[in-house]
Coordinates of C-alpha atoms and ligand atoms in Angstrom, one line a residue:
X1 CA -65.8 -18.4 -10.0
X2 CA -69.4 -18.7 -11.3
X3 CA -72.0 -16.5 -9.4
X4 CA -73.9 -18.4 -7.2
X5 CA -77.8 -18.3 -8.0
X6 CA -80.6 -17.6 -5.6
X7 CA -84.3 -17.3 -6.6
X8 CA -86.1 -15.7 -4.1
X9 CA -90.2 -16.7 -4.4
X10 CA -92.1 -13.9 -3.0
X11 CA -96.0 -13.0 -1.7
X12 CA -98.2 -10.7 -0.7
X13 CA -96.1 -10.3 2.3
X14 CA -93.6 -8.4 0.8
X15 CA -95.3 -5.5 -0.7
X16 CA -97.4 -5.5 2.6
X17 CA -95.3 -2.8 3.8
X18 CA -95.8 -1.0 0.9
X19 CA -99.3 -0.3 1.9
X20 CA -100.8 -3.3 -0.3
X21 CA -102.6 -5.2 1.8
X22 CA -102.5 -9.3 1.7
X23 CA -105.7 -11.0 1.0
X24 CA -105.3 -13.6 4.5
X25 CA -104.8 -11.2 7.1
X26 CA -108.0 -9.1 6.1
X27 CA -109.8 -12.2 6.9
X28 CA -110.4 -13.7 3.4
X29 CA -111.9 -10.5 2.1
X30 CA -110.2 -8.5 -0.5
X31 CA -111.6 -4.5 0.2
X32 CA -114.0 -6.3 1.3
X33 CA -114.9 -8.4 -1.9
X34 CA -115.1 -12.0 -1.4
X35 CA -112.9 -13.7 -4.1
X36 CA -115.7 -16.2 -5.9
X37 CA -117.3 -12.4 -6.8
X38 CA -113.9 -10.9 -7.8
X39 CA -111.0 -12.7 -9.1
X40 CA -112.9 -15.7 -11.2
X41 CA -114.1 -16.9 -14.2
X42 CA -117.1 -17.1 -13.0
X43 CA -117.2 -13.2 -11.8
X44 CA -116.1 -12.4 -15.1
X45 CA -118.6 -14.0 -16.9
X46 CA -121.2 -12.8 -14.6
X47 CA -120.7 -9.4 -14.0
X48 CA -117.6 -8.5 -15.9
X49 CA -117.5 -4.3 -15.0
X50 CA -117.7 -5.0 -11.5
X51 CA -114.5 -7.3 -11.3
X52 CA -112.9 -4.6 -13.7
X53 CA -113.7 -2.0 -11.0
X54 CA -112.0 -4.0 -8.4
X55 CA -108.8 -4.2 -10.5
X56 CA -109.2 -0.6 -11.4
X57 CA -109.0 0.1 -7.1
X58 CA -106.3 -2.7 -7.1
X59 CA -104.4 -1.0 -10.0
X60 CA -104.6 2.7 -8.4
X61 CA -103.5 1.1 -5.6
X62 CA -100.3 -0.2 -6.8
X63 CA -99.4 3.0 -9.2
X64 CA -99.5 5.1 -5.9
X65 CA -97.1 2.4 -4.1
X66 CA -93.5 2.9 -3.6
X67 CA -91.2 0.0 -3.2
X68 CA -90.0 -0.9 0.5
X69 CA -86.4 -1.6 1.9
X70 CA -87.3 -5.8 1.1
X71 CA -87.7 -4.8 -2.3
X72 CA -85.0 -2.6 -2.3
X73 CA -82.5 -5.6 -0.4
X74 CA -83.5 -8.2 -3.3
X75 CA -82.5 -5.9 -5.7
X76 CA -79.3 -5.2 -4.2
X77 CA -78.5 -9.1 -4.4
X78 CA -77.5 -8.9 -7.8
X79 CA -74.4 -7.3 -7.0
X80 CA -73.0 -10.4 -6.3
X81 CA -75.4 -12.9 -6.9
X82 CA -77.7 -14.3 -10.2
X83 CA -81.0 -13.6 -9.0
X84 CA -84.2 -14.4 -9.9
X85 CA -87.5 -13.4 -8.3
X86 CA -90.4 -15.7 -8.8
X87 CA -93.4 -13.2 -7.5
X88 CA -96.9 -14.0 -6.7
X89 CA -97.8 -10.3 -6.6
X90 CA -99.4 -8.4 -9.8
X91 CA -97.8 -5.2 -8.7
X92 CA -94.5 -3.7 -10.2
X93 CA -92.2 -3.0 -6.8
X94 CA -89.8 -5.4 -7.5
X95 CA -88.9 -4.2 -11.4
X96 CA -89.3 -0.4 -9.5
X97 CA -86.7 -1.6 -7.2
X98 CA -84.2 -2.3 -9.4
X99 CA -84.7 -6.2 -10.0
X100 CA -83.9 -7.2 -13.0
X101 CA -85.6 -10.7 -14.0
X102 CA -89.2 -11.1 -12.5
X103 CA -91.5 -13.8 -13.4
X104 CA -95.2 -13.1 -12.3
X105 CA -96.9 -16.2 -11.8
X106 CA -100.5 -14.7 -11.0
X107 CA -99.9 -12.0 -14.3
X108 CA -99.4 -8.0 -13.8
X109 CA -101.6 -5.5 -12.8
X110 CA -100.2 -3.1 -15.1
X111 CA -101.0 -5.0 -18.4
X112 CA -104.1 -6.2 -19.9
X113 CA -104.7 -9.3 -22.2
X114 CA -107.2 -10.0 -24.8
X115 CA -109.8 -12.5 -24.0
X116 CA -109.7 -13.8 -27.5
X117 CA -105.6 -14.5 -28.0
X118 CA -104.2 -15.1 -24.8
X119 CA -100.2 -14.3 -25.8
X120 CA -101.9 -11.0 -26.8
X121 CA -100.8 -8.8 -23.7
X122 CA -100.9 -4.9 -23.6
X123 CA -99.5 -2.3 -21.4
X124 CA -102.4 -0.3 -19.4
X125 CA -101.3 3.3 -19.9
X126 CA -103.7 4.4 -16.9
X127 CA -105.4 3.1 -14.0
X128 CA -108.9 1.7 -15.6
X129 CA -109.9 -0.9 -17.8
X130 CA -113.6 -0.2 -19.0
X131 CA -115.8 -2.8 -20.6
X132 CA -115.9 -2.1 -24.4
X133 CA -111.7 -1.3 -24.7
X134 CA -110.9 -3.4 -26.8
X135 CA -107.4 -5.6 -27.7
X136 CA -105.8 -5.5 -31.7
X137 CA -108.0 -8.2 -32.4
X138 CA -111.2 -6.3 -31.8
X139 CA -112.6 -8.4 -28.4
X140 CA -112.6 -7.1 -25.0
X141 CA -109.2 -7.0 -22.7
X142 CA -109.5 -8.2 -19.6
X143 CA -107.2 -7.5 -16.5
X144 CA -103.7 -9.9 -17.5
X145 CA -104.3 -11.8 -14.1
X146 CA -104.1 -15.4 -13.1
X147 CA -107.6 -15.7 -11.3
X148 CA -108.9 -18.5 -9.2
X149 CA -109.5 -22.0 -11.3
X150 CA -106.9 -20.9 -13.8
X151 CA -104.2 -22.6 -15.1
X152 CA -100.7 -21.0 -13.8
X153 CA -98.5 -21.3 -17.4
X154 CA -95.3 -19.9 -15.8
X155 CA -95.2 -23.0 -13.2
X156 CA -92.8 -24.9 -15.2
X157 CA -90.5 -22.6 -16.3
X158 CA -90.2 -21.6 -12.4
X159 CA -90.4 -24.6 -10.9
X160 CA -86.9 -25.1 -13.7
X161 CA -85.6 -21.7 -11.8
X162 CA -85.5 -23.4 -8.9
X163 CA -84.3 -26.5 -9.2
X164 CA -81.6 -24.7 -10.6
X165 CA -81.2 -22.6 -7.5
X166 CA -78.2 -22.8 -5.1
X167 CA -80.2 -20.8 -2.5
X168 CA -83.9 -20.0 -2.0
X169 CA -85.8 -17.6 -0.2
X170 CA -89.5 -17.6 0.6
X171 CA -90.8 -14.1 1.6
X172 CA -94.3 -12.9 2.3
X173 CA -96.1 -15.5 1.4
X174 CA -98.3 -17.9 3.3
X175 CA -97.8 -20.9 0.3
X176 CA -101.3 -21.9 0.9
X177 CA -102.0 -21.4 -3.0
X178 CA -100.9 -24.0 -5.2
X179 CA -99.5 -24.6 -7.6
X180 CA -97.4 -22.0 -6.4
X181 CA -96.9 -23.3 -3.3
X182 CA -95.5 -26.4 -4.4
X183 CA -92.3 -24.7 -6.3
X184 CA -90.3 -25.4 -2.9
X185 CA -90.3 -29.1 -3.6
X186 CA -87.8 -28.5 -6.6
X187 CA -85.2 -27.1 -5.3
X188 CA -82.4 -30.1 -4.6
X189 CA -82.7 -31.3 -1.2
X190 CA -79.4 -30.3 -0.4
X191 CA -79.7 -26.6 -0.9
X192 CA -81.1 -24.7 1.8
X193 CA -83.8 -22.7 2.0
X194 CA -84.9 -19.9 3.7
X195 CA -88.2 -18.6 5.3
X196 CA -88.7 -14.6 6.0
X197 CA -92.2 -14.1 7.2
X198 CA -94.1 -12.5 11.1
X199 CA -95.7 -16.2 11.3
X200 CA -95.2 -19.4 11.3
X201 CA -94.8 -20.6 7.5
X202 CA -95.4 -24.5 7.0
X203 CA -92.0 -25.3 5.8
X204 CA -89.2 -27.6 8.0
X205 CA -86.3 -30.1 7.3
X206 CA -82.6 -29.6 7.7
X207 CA -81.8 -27.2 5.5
X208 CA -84.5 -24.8 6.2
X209 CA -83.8 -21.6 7.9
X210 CA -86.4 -19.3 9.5
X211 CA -86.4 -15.8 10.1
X212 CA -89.2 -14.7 12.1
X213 CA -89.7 -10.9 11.3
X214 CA -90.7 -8.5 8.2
X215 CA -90.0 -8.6 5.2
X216 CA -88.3 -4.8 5.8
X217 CA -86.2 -6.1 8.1
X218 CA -85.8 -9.9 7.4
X219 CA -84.7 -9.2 3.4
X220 CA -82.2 -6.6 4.6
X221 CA -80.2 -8.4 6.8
X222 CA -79.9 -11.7 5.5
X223 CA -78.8 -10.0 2.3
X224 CA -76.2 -7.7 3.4
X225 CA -74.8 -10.7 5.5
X226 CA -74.9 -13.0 1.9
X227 CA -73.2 -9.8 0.3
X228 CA -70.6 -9.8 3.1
X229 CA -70.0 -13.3 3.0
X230 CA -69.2 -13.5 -1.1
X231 CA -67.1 -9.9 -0.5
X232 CA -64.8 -11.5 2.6
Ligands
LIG1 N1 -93.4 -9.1 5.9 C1 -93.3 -10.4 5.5 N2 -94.4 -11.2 5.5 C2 -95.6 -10.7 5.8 C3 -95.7 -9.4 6.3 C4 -94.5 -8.6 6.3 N3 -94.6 -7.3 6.6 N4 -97.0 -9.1 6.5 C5 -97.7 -10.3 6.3 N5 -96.8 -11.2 5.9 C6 -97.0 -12.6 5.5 C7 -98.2 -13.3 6.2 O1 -97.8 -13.8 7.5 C8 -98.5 -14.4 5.2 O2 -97.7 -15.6 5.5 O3 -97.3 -12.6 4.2 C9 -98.1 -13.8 3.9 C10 -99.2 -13.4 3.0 O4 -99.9 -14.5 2.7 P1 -101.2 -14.4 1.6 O5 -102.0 -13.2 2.0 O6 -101.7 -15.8 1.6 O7 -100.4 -14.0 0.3 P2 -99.8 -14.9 -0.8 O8 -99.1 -16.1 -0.2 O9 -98.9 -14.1 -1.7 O10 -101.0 -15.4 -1.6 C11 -100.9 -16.1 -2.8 O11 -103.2 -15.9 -3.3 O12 -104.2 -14.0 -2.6 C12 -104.0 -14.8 -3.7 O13 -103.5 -14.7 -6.0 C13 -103.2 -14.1 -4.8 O14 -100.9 -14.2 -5.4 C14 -101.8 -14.4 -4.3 C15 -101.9 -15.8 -3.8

């Protein structure tokens, strides 16, 4: 029988536990940047070696991370299951957990992008990005991040993921960013959907399932019960 497929759409939530913070529960302060000055084309323009010091903090950040047990419990779907994770996070912990296909909607952390060719991404071998390193074509790189005002490009190919999905799973994230946020409209109304998160995520109708805890232990159990349930 055909494996069934799940896509599981994930947030800041879920690397939360991994010591990376989310940007709403610090009050709408990132490190205590306000966004407009750090995650913009505007900030960019304006003072482009400040925003490349806050990726720089963001980017240490992330390389001294270690992937939690709700990294670890998505990974371990694909034992059974065709699984696709469709991540709003720029940090590696679900490829470090063992998941093999992640899309990045909001772009990677790890990788920089040329501000002239925008297909033109390179890996960041270290933690900084300095003004004046420069991409093949000779112009400056720039952090490969999706910032505020920008167009998303992966939206369609993961809104096609999960229309495509038997099963979806929203974890961490508060889906008040859109057009992210609006990826749980695809998936076919009969398919059900479930919500892992501490608080109260703005998502209802029949086939909607909430589980009010952490991602840590949320992930964990409801995959080792869909792992049971395919082994019985
Ligand atoms: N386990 C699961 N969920 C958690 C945990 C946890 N341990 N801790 C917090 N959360 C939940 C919060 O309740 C909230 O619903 O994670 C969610 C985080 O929401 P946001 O901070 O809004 O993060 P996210 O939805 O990923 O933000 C989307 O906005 O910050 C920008 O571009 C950035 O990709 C990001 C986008």
């Amino acid at each position: 029988m055909a494996r069934q497929r799940i896509v599981v759409l994930s947030g800041a939530g879920v690397s939360a536990e991994s010591g990376l913070g989310t940007f709403r529960d610090s009050g709408g302060l990132w490190e205590q940047h306000r966004i407009e000055d750090v995650a913009t084309p505007e900030a960019w323009a304006t003072d482009p070696e400040h925003v490349l010091r806050f990726y720089d903090m963001r980017r240490e950040q992330t390389l001294k991370a270690v992937p939690n047990a709700a990294h670890r419990a998505i990974a371990a779907l694909e034992q059974a299951f065709e699984v696709d994770v469709v991540t709003q996070n720029i940090d590696d912990l679900h490829e470090r957990a063992g998941s093999s296909r992640v899309m990045h909607l909001h772009g990677e952390i790890l990788k920089a992008r040329s501000t002239k060719d925008p297909d033109l991404i390179v890996p960041l071998n270290g933690p900084s990005l300095r003004w004046g390193d420069r991409c093949p074509l000779g112009s400056q790189l720039r952090p490969h991040i999706v910032w505020f005002g920008e167009a998303v490009p992966l939206i369609p190919e993961a809104a096609a993921l999960v229309a495509g999905a038997d099963r979806l799973v929203v974890v961490g994230t508060s889906l008040q960013v859109y057009p992210a946020a609006g990826l749980v409209h695809y998936l076919p109304q009969e398919r059900s959907l479930w919500v892992i998160d501490p608080h109260p995520v703005p998502l209802q109708g029949p086939h909607v399932h909430t589980i009010r805890s952490k991602a840590s232990e949320g992930m964990p159990r409801l995959a080792s019960a869909w792992l049971q349930e395919v082994s019985a």
